[in-house]
Every structure is written in structure tokens, then in C-alpha cells.
Tab-separated table of C-alpha atoms and ligand atoms in Angstrom:
chain	number	residue	atom	x	y	z
A	1	UNK	CA	-43.635	-140.355	41.685
A	2	UNK	CA	-43.859	-137.041	39.864
A	3	UNK	CA	-45.051	-133.590	41.100
A	4	UNK	CA	-46.504	-131.580	38.005
A	5	UNK	CA	-47.322	-127.956	38.656
A	6	UNK	CA	-49.989	-126.114	36.906
A	7	UNK	CA	-48.904	-123.964	34.109
A	8	UNK	CA	-50.448	-120.810	35.859
A	9	UNK	CA	-50.624	-120.714	39.794
A	10	UNK	CA	-49.979	-118.678	42.825
A	11	UNK	CA	-49.822	-114.970	43.277
A	12	UNK	CA	-51.359	-112.611	40.611
A	13	UNK	CA	-50.359	-109.280	40.001
A	14	UNK	CA	-53.023	-107.716	42.002
A	15	UNK	CA	-51.933	-109.611	44.959
A	16	UNK	CA	-48.312	-109.073	44.358
A	17	UNK	CA	-49.182	-105.353	43.968
A	18	UNK	CA	-51.112	-105.154	47.260
A	19	UNK	CA	-48.161	-106.675	49.105
A	20	UNK	CA	-45.733	-104.411	47.467
A	21	UNK	CA	-47.791	-101.443	48.588
A	22	UNK	CA	-47.527	-102.457	52.174
A	23	UNK	CA	-43.780	-102.608	52.059
A	24	UNK	CA	-43.472	-99.297	50.296
A	25	UNK	CA	-45.845	-97.749	52.845
A	26	UNK	CA	-43.258	-99.017	55.667
A	27	UNK	CA	-40.175	-97.566	53.644
A	28	UNK	CA	-41.559	-94.022	53.134
A	29	UNK	CA	-39.622	-91.680	55.607
A	30	UNK	CA	-42.997	-89.685	56.129
A	31	UNK	CA	-44.759	-92.769	57.650
A	32	UNK	CA	-42.089	-93.378	60.275
A	33	UNK	CA	-43.737	-93.806	63.457
A	34	UNK	CA	-47.099	-93.882	62.397
A	35	UNK	CA	-49.998	-96.219	63.039
A	36	UNK	CA	-50.484	-98.428	59.881
A	37	UNK	CA	-53.501	-100.379	59.327
A	38	UNK	CA	-54.592	-102.803	56.664
A	39	UNK	CA	-58.429	-103.030	56.052
A	40	UNK	CA	-59.581	-106.512	56.583
A	41	UNK	CA	-57.468	-109.398	55.034
A	42	UNK	CA	-55.045	-107.653	52.514
A	43	UNK	CA	-55.593	-110.972	50.495
A	44	UNK	CA	-57.508	-113.978	51.376
A	45	UNK	CA	-54.512	-115.981	52.742
A	46	UNK	CA	-54.012	-116.111	56.626
A	47	UNK	CA	-50.163	-116.911	55.987
A	48	UNK	CA	-49.633	-113.592	54.136
A	49	UNK	CA	-51.763	-111.478	56.694
A	50	UNK	CA	-49.704	-113.049	59.801
A	51	UNK	CA	-46.455	-112.169	58.243
A	52	UNK	CA	-47.665	-108.692	57.580
A	53	UNK	CA	-48.797	-108.457	61.053
A	54	UNK	CA	-45.160	-109.462	62.474
A	55	UNK	CA	-43.935	-106.418	60.361
A	56	UNK	CA	-46.060	-104.198	62.459
A	57	UNK	CA	-49.160	-103.788	60.285
A	58	UNK	CA	-52.282	-103.999	62.267
A	59	UNK	CA	-55.422	-105.361	60.694
A	60	UNK	CA	-58.692	-102.995	61.135
A	61	UNK	CA	-62.359	-104.565	60.322
A	62	UNK	CA	-64.664	-102.962	57.680
A	63	UNK	CA	-67.304	-103.578	60.235
A	64	UNK	CA	-65.697	-101.513	62.965
A	65	UNK	CA	-65.297	-98.515	60.750
A	66	UNK	CA	-68.780	-98.630	59.657
A	67	UNK	CA	-69.948	-99.037	63.481
A	68	UNK	CA	-67.532	-96.388	64.864
A	69	UNK	CA	-65.765	-98.935	66.929
A	70	UNK	CA	-62.504	-98.490	65.327
A	71	UNK	CA	-59.429	-96.916	67.035
A	72	UNK	CA	-58.482	-94.771	64.110
A	73	UNK	CA	-57.014	-91.215	64.622
A	74	UNK	CA	-56.373	-88.412	62.345
A	75	UNK	CA	-53.105	-88.905	60.382
A	76	UNK	CA	-53.114	-92.669	60.800
A	77	UNK	CA	-52.686	-94.766	57.690
A	78	UNK	CA	-54.820	-97.222	56.185
A	79	UNK	CA	-54.091	-99.741	53.164
A	80	UNK	CA	-57.065	-100.749	51.159
A	81	UNK	CA	-56.964	-104.397	50.545
A	82	UNK	CA	-56.780	-105.883	46.886
A	83	UNK	CA	-60.557	-106.450	46.713
A	84	UNK	CA	-61.344	-102.887	47.576
A	85	UNK	CA	-63.938	-101.500	49.815
A	86	UNK	CA	-67.342	-99.696	49.991
A	87	UNK	CA	-67.802	-96.044	49.168
A	88	UNK	CA	-69.063	-95.574	52.797
A	89	UNK	CA	-65.480	-96.700	54.214
A	90	UNK	CA	-63.792	-94.407	51.743
A	91	UNK	CA	-66.129	-91.622	52.895
A	92	UNK	CA	-65.259	-92.227	56.626
A	93	UNK	CA	-61.686	-92.548	56.317
A	94	UNK	CA	-61.557	-89.270	54.440
A	95	UNK	CA	-63.891	-87.655	57.130
A	96	UNK	CA	-61.314	-88.844	59.706
A	97	UNK	CA	-58.173	-87.459	57.878
A	98	UNK	CA	-56.927	-90.959	57.383
A	99	UNK	CA	-53.950	-91.467	54.952
A	100	UNK	CA	-55.426	-93.885	52.484
A	101	UNK	CA	-52.918	-95.940	50.337
A	102	UNK	CA	-55.334	-97.876	47.852
A	103	UNK	CA	-53.953	-101.326	46.784
A	104	UNK	CA	-57.517	-102.327	45.310
A	105	UNK	CA	-56.745	-104.377	42.088
A	106	UNK	CA	-56.798	-102.651	38.879
A	107	UNK	CA	-59.488	-105.296	37.862
A	108	UNK	CA	-61.806	-104.420	40.554
A	109	UNK	CA	-61.344	-100.622	39.981
A	110	UNK	CA	-62.236	-101.072	36.329
A	111	UNK	CA	-65.558	-102.745	37.314
A	112	UNK	CA	-66.340	-100.049	39.702
A	113	UNK	CA	-65.699	-97.322	37.064
A	114	UNK	CA	-67.806	-99.192	34.339
A	115	UNK	CA	-70.833	-99.316	36.871
A	116	UNK	CA	-70.564	-95.659	37.803
A	117	UNK	CA	-70.475	-94.730	33.921
A	118	UNK	CA	-73.255	-96.978	32.901
A	119	UNK	CA	-75.386	-96.029	35.557
A	120	UNK	CA	-74.626	-92.345	34.671
A	121	UNK	CA	-75.820	-93.105	31.054
A	122	UNK	CA	-79.154	-94.508	32.250
A	123	UNK	CA	-78.373	-98.172	32.473
A	124	UNK	CA	-79.534	-100.575	35.240
A	125	UNK	CA	-76.947	-102.905	36.552
A	126	UNK	CA	-77.167	-106.701	36.815
A	127	UNK	CA	-74.300	-108.041	38.836
A	128	UNK	CA	-73.131	-111.715	38.754
A	129	UNK	CA	-71.263	-112.717	41.957
A	130	UNK	CA	-71.392	-113.762	45.525
A	131	UNK	CA	-73.099	-110.693	47.307
A	132	UNK	CA	-71.394	-111.779	50.534
A	133	UNK	CA	-67.805	-111.444	49.173
A	134	UNK	CA	-66.074	-108.316	50.142
A	135	UNK	CA	-65.187	-107.527	46.596
A	136	UNK	CA	-68.847	-107.595	45.302
A	137	UNK	CA	-70.238	-105.414	48.504
A	138	UNK	CA	-67.560	-102.975	47.664
A	139	UNK	CA	-68.092	-102.531	43.926
A	140	UNK	CA	-72.074	-102.391	44.361
A	141	UNK	CA	-71.680	-100.027	47.071
A	142	UNK	CA	-70.913	-97.431	44.155
A	143	UNK	CA	-74.107	-97.990	42.476
A	144	UNK	CA	-77.783	-97.126	43.322
A	145	UNK	CA	-80.201	-99.922	42.749
A	146	UNK	CA	-78.350	-103.065	41.705
A	147	UNK	CA	-79.697	-106.671	41.175
A	148	UNK	CA	-77.221	-109.307	42.224
A	149	UNK	CA	-77.446	-112.770	40.991
A	150	UNK	CA	-75.536	-115.995	41.972
A	151	UNK	CA	-75.832	-118.045	38.625
A	152	UNK	CA	-77.707	-118.278	35.482
A	153	UNK	CA	-80.526	-120.033	37.122
A	154	UNK	CA	-81.289	-116.662	39.070
A	155	UNK	CA	-80.749	-114.570	36.065
A	156	UNK	CA	-83.364	-116.828	34.145
A	157	UNK	CA	-85.913	-116.123	36.988
A	158	UNK	CA	-84.994	-112.162	36.809
A	159	UNK	CA	-87.410	-109.415	36.431
A	160	UNK	CA	-85.657	-107.667	33.154
A	161	UNK	CA	-87.880	-104.955	31.653
A	162	UNK	CA	-88.020	-104.626	27.717
A	163	UNK	CA	-88.336	-101.115	28.003
A	164	UNK	CA	-85.249	-100.465	30.086
A	165	UNK	CA	-81.609	-100.732	29.298
A	166	UNK	CA	-79.284	-102.945	31.472
A	167	UNK	CA	-75.605	-103.572	31.907
A	168	UNK	CA	-74.416	-106.956	33.190
A	169	UNK	CA	-71.110	-106.932	35.295
A	170	UNK	CA	-69.445	-109.618	37.056
A	171	UNK	CA	-67.317	-110.441	39.964
A	172	UNK	CA	-63.651	-110.651	38.891
A	173	UNK	CA	-63.185	-114.437	39.797
A	174	UNK	CA	-66.597	-115.778	37.993
A	175	UNK	CA	-65.831	-119.026	35.926
A	176	UNK	CA	-65.519	-118.064	32.341
A	177	UNK	CA	-67.624	-120.879	31.350
A	178	UNK	CA	-70.362	-119.791	33.629
A	179	UNK	CA	-70.335	-116.408	32.096
A	180	UNK	CA	-70.500	-117.741	28.462
A	181	UNK	CA	-73.765	-119.534	29.645
A	182	UNK	CA	-75.178	-116.361	30.988
A	183	UNK	CA	-74.112	-114.336	27.856
A	184	UNK	CA	-75.788	-116.760	25.585
A	185	UNK	CA	-78.847	-116.804	27.505
A	186	UNK	CA	-78.959	-113.053	27.684
A	187	UNK	CA	-78.117	-112.478	23.983
A	188	UNK	CA	-80.698	-114.948	22.776
A	189	UNK	CA	-83.431	-113.630	25.074
A	190	UNK	CA	-82.850	-109.668	25.359
A	191	UNK	CA	-81.613	-107.152	23.229
A	192	UNK	CA	-81.572	-104.501	26.039
A	193	UNK	CA	-78.724	-106.062	27.939
A	194	UNK	CA	-75.181	-104.802	27.216
A	195	UNK	CA	-72.458	-107.373	28.741
A	196	UNK	CA	-69.313	-105.915	30.085
A	197	UNK	CA	-66.911	-108.944	30.060
A	198	UNK	CA	-64.252	-107.896	32.810
A	199	UNK	CA	-63.425	-111.295	34.390
A	200	UNK	CA	-59.860	-111.050	35.564
A	201	UNK	CA	-57.216	-112.657	33.074
A	202	UNK	CA	-55.323	-114.094	36.030
A	203	UNK	CA	-58.245	-116.144	37.484
A	204	UNK	CA	-59.048	-117.410	33.653
A	205	UNK	CA	-55.469	-118.736	33.122
A	206	UNK	CA	-55.391	-120.342	36.425
A	207	UNK	CA	-58.644	-121.942	35.928
A	208	UNK	CA	-57.776	-123.177	32.375
A	209	UNK	CA	-54.611	-124.630	33.632
A	210	UNK	CA	-56.032	-126.677	36.550
A	211	UNK	CA	-58.802	-128.008	34.267
A	212	UNK	CA	-56.006	-129.187	31.932
A	213	UNK	CA	-53.781	-130.754	34.567
A	214	UNK	CA	-56.625	-132.276	36.582
A	215	UNK	CA	-57.196	-134.665	33.740
A	216	UNK	CA	-53.712	-135.592	33.495
A	217	UNK	CA	-52.926	-136.561	37.261
A	218	UNK	CA	-53.797	-139.198	39.853
A	219	UNK	CA	-54.280	-136.583	42.658
A	220	UNK	CA	-54.650	-132.773	42.525
A	221	UNK	CA	-53.640	-130.493	45.671
A	222	UNK	CA	-55.370	-126.978	45.370
A	223	UNK	CA	-53.268	-124.784	47.860
A	224	UNK	CA	-54.732	-121.552	49.320
A	225	UNK	CA	-56.930	-120.007	51.785
A	226	UNK	CA	-60.304	-121.710	52.679
A	227	UNK	CA	-62.122	-118.385	52.430
A	228	UNK	CA	-60.440	-117.585	49.114
A	229	UNK	CA	-63.037	-117.395	46.248
A	230	UNK	CA	-60.352	-118.020	43.533
A	231	UNK	CA	-58.878	-120.918	45.281
A	232	UNK	CA	-62.275	-122.320	46.000
A	233	UNK	CA	-63.284	-122.201	42.220
A	234	UNK	CA	-59.920	-123.809	41.194
A	235	UNK	CA	-60.970	-126.529	43.607
A	236	UNK	CA	-64.425	-126.747	42.098
A	237	UNK	CA	-63.149	-126.912	38.638
A	238	UNK	CA	-60.582	-129.951	39.487
A	239	UNK	CA	-62.972	-131.690	41.725
A	240	UNK	CA	-65.484	-131.928	38.839
A	241	UNK	CA	-62.961	-133.641	36.531
A	242	UNK	CA	-60.729	-135.634	39.196
A	243	UNK	CA	-62.286	-136.950	42.290
A	244	UNK	CA	-58.981	-136.846	44.071
A	245	UNK	CA	-58.750	-133.151	44.533
A	246	UNK	CA	-57.959	-131.609	47.930
A	247	UNK	CA	-57.865	-128.263	48.991
A	248	UNK	CA	-55.083	-127.581	51.575
A	249	UNK	CA	-53.835	-124.454	53.275
A	250	UNK	CA	-50.589	-125.629	54.265
A	251	UNK	CA	-48.273	-128.711	54.423
A	252	UNK	CA	-49.803	-129.703	57.966
A	253	UNK	CA	-53.084	-130.429	56.164
A	254	UNK	CA	-51.624	-133.133	54.013
A	255	UNK	CA	-52.558	-136.894	54.637
A	256	UNK	CA	-50.273	-139.623	53.635
A	257	UNK	CA	-53.002	-141.838	52.592
A	258	UNK	CA	-54.099	-139.519	49.785
A	259	UNK	CA	-51.102	-140.561	47.813
A	260	UNK	CA	-51.471	-144.216	48.120
A	261	UNK	CA	-50.886	-145.634	44.568
A	262	UNK	CA	-50.427	-142.251	43.050
A	263	UNK	CA	-47.738	-141.690	40.289
A	264	UNK	CA	-48.696	-138.096	39.134
A	265	UNK	CA	-49.365	-135.566	41.825
A	266	UNK	CA	-50.823	-132.207	40.363
A	267	UNK	CA	-50.465	-128.912	42.373
A	268	UNK	CA	-51.960	-125.587	41.890
A	269	UNK	CA	-52.203	-122.583	44.105
A	270	UNK	CA	-54.748	-119.693	44.380
A	271	UNK	CA	-53.840	-116.156	43.504
A	272	UNK	CA	-53.372	-115.257	47.130
A	273	UNK	CA	-51.177	-118.150	47.932
A	274	UNK	CA	-47.343	-117.342	48.398
A	275	UNK	CA	-44.895	-119.754	46.925
A	276	UNK	CA	-43.204	-120.427	50.035
A	277	UNK	CA	-46.173	-122.653	51.141
A	278	UNK	CA	-46.440	-124.244	47.939
A	279	UNK	CA	-42.635	-125.287	48.230
A	280	UNK	CA	-43.313	-126.522	51.730
A	281	UNK	CA	-46.136	-128.801	50.404
A	282	UNK	CA	-43.972	-130.208	47.837
A	283	UNK	CA	-41.137	-130.854	50.182
A	284	UNK	CA	-43.598	-132.689	52.539
A	285	UNK	CA	-44.723	-135.014	49.565
A	286	UNK	CA	-41.172	-135.769	48.670
A	287	UNK	CA	-40.658	-136.712	52.296
A	288	UNK	CA	-43.538	-139.036	52.252
A	289	UNK	CA	-42.159	-140.756	49.098
A	290	UNK	CA	-38.653	-140.493	50.166
A	291	UNK	CA	-37.599	-138.946	46.882
B	1	F3S	FE1	-56.941	-108.600	40.765
B	1	F3S	FE2	-57.499	-111.022	39.449
B	1	F3S	FE3	-55.745	-110.835	41.384
B	1	F3S	S1	-58.840	-109.399	40.369
B	1	F3S	S2	-56.349	-109.381	42.920
B	1	F3S	S3	-55.599	-109.799	39.345
B	1	F3S	S4	-57.254	-112.519	40.897
């Protein structure tokens, strides 16, 4: 029995950066004794969030800030999660004189900046992504009248006018292959849509690595949060190639019967999954097989 890790997996620099920001905020002498909140889930992983809560960070929900149900007081600290937040939340935090530490990933910030710049230049924005995802909600809140599409089918049916100029932007975790299809459709049908390809590199290499690995193993475990978009995409890619693909949050979800007759066990992890969880899973598998 062999456990093979995907060539690229686990924490991306955006997630590592967000966690590092939290610990740096704790260390700053001027922050001593202050109330420190993290906006929503810093990263989409329960384990990481619980660990930070043990360090004294409190989670504050975006919804509570928007509906004025929060307990924030002037001088408190709020760390913005890796996926970013909406313009309205930034404005409320500033009005309340909250000290903001912004851990929004650079990829998300870049998309946001492009959106603002393109709208200023007169482009209408077409956005591909999950409109319920915090990253997408945050980015589009900086624009005016944005059309959001889930997939190519929705774009095919979209109302794109010939006499206007458009810019297509995407969620950072969009699958590169889906993006290629969308690009080719738009390029073949419209000359007035500019495509800004800003899908995050960390997502791409993880998706490519799982695609390769899933062809080569008997079973593939994707480790990560059930509400993590990039983890879900790794799962979808692997599942479409290898039926024996399982998404697990930690070692407790592993089932012995999955491994019956398996020689090669592949493992990958979402960009917000800590190494510690992957090691626990590997140890549990070794325990099952007694190796
Ligand atoms: Fe940023 Fe990509 Fe990670 S958008 S948070 S580097 S998955």
C-alpha cells in the first residue's frame, strides 16, 4: 500500500498570509488588551477557525455588521478574511472607527481593482462565479450593474449587446477548463468582450495536480472544508475521473471499507486545509493497513 500526495496541495499563500496577519496582529504591542475580531471564517476551514478562537480571536459575522447587530466599539480590531468583504462592510467599519487589518488575498484585490478600473473606462462587467460565495459578493459590491453567471450555458443565454463594451471577470477558483470554454465562446461570438483572466495560480496548480493523480490511484481523498469552494472543485475534478473519490474534513470521516483492495491511495488538500489534518489522515490510513 502506498500513499501518494498530489504535487501541489494544501495551504496557498493567500491563506498562509491571512493566518500570519492574525498572529502579527496579536503580537503588536499597541493591540494588547484590544478586542480582536475576524470577519466570518478567515479561511474556509473549521479547524483553522477553531484554533484561532482558542487564541482569543472572536468571529464576527458580516450579516451582523450590515444589520447593526454587532457588538463592535470604536477602537476594536477587525481582520478581513482572505476572501475579502463588501464595500458596505468596509464603510461601516470605517464609520465606527474600527482598526482594520485587511487579509484579503492579493488575487481577490486585483480582480476588485480591475472591476473598478474597467467600469471607470465605460465597460459593463460580466462576472463568472458563484454569486452566493463571499468572495464574489465582496468583489461585485464594488461595481454598479454587474451580470453574474454560473457557467457557460448562462453566458450563452445572456443578453450581450453589440453596441456596448464588456469586460469578463471571474471568481479566483474558477476551473481553468471551464474558463477556456467560456473564452472561446465569447471570442467566437463577440468582438466587444474583453476577457480578464485572473484565475488564481494556486488554484490552477492544485486542480492540475489532482487531475493527474486521480488517474493513477485506486482511491483519492480530498481533504478540506465542506464549504470550501476550491476543495469542492478538487473533489469534482477527481470524481469525474476516479469514482473512488471522497471528500473528508478530518481523520474521523475516514471509512475502512473504502480502502478494500486498494494499493495506491492518492491524497490532496484544499488551499485552506492545514498540513496537520493531512498528517492525521495519513497516520490513520497507515494504522488501518498496519504499515
Ligand atoms: Fe488567494 Fe488563490 Fe488562495 S485566491 S486565498 S491564493 S486559493
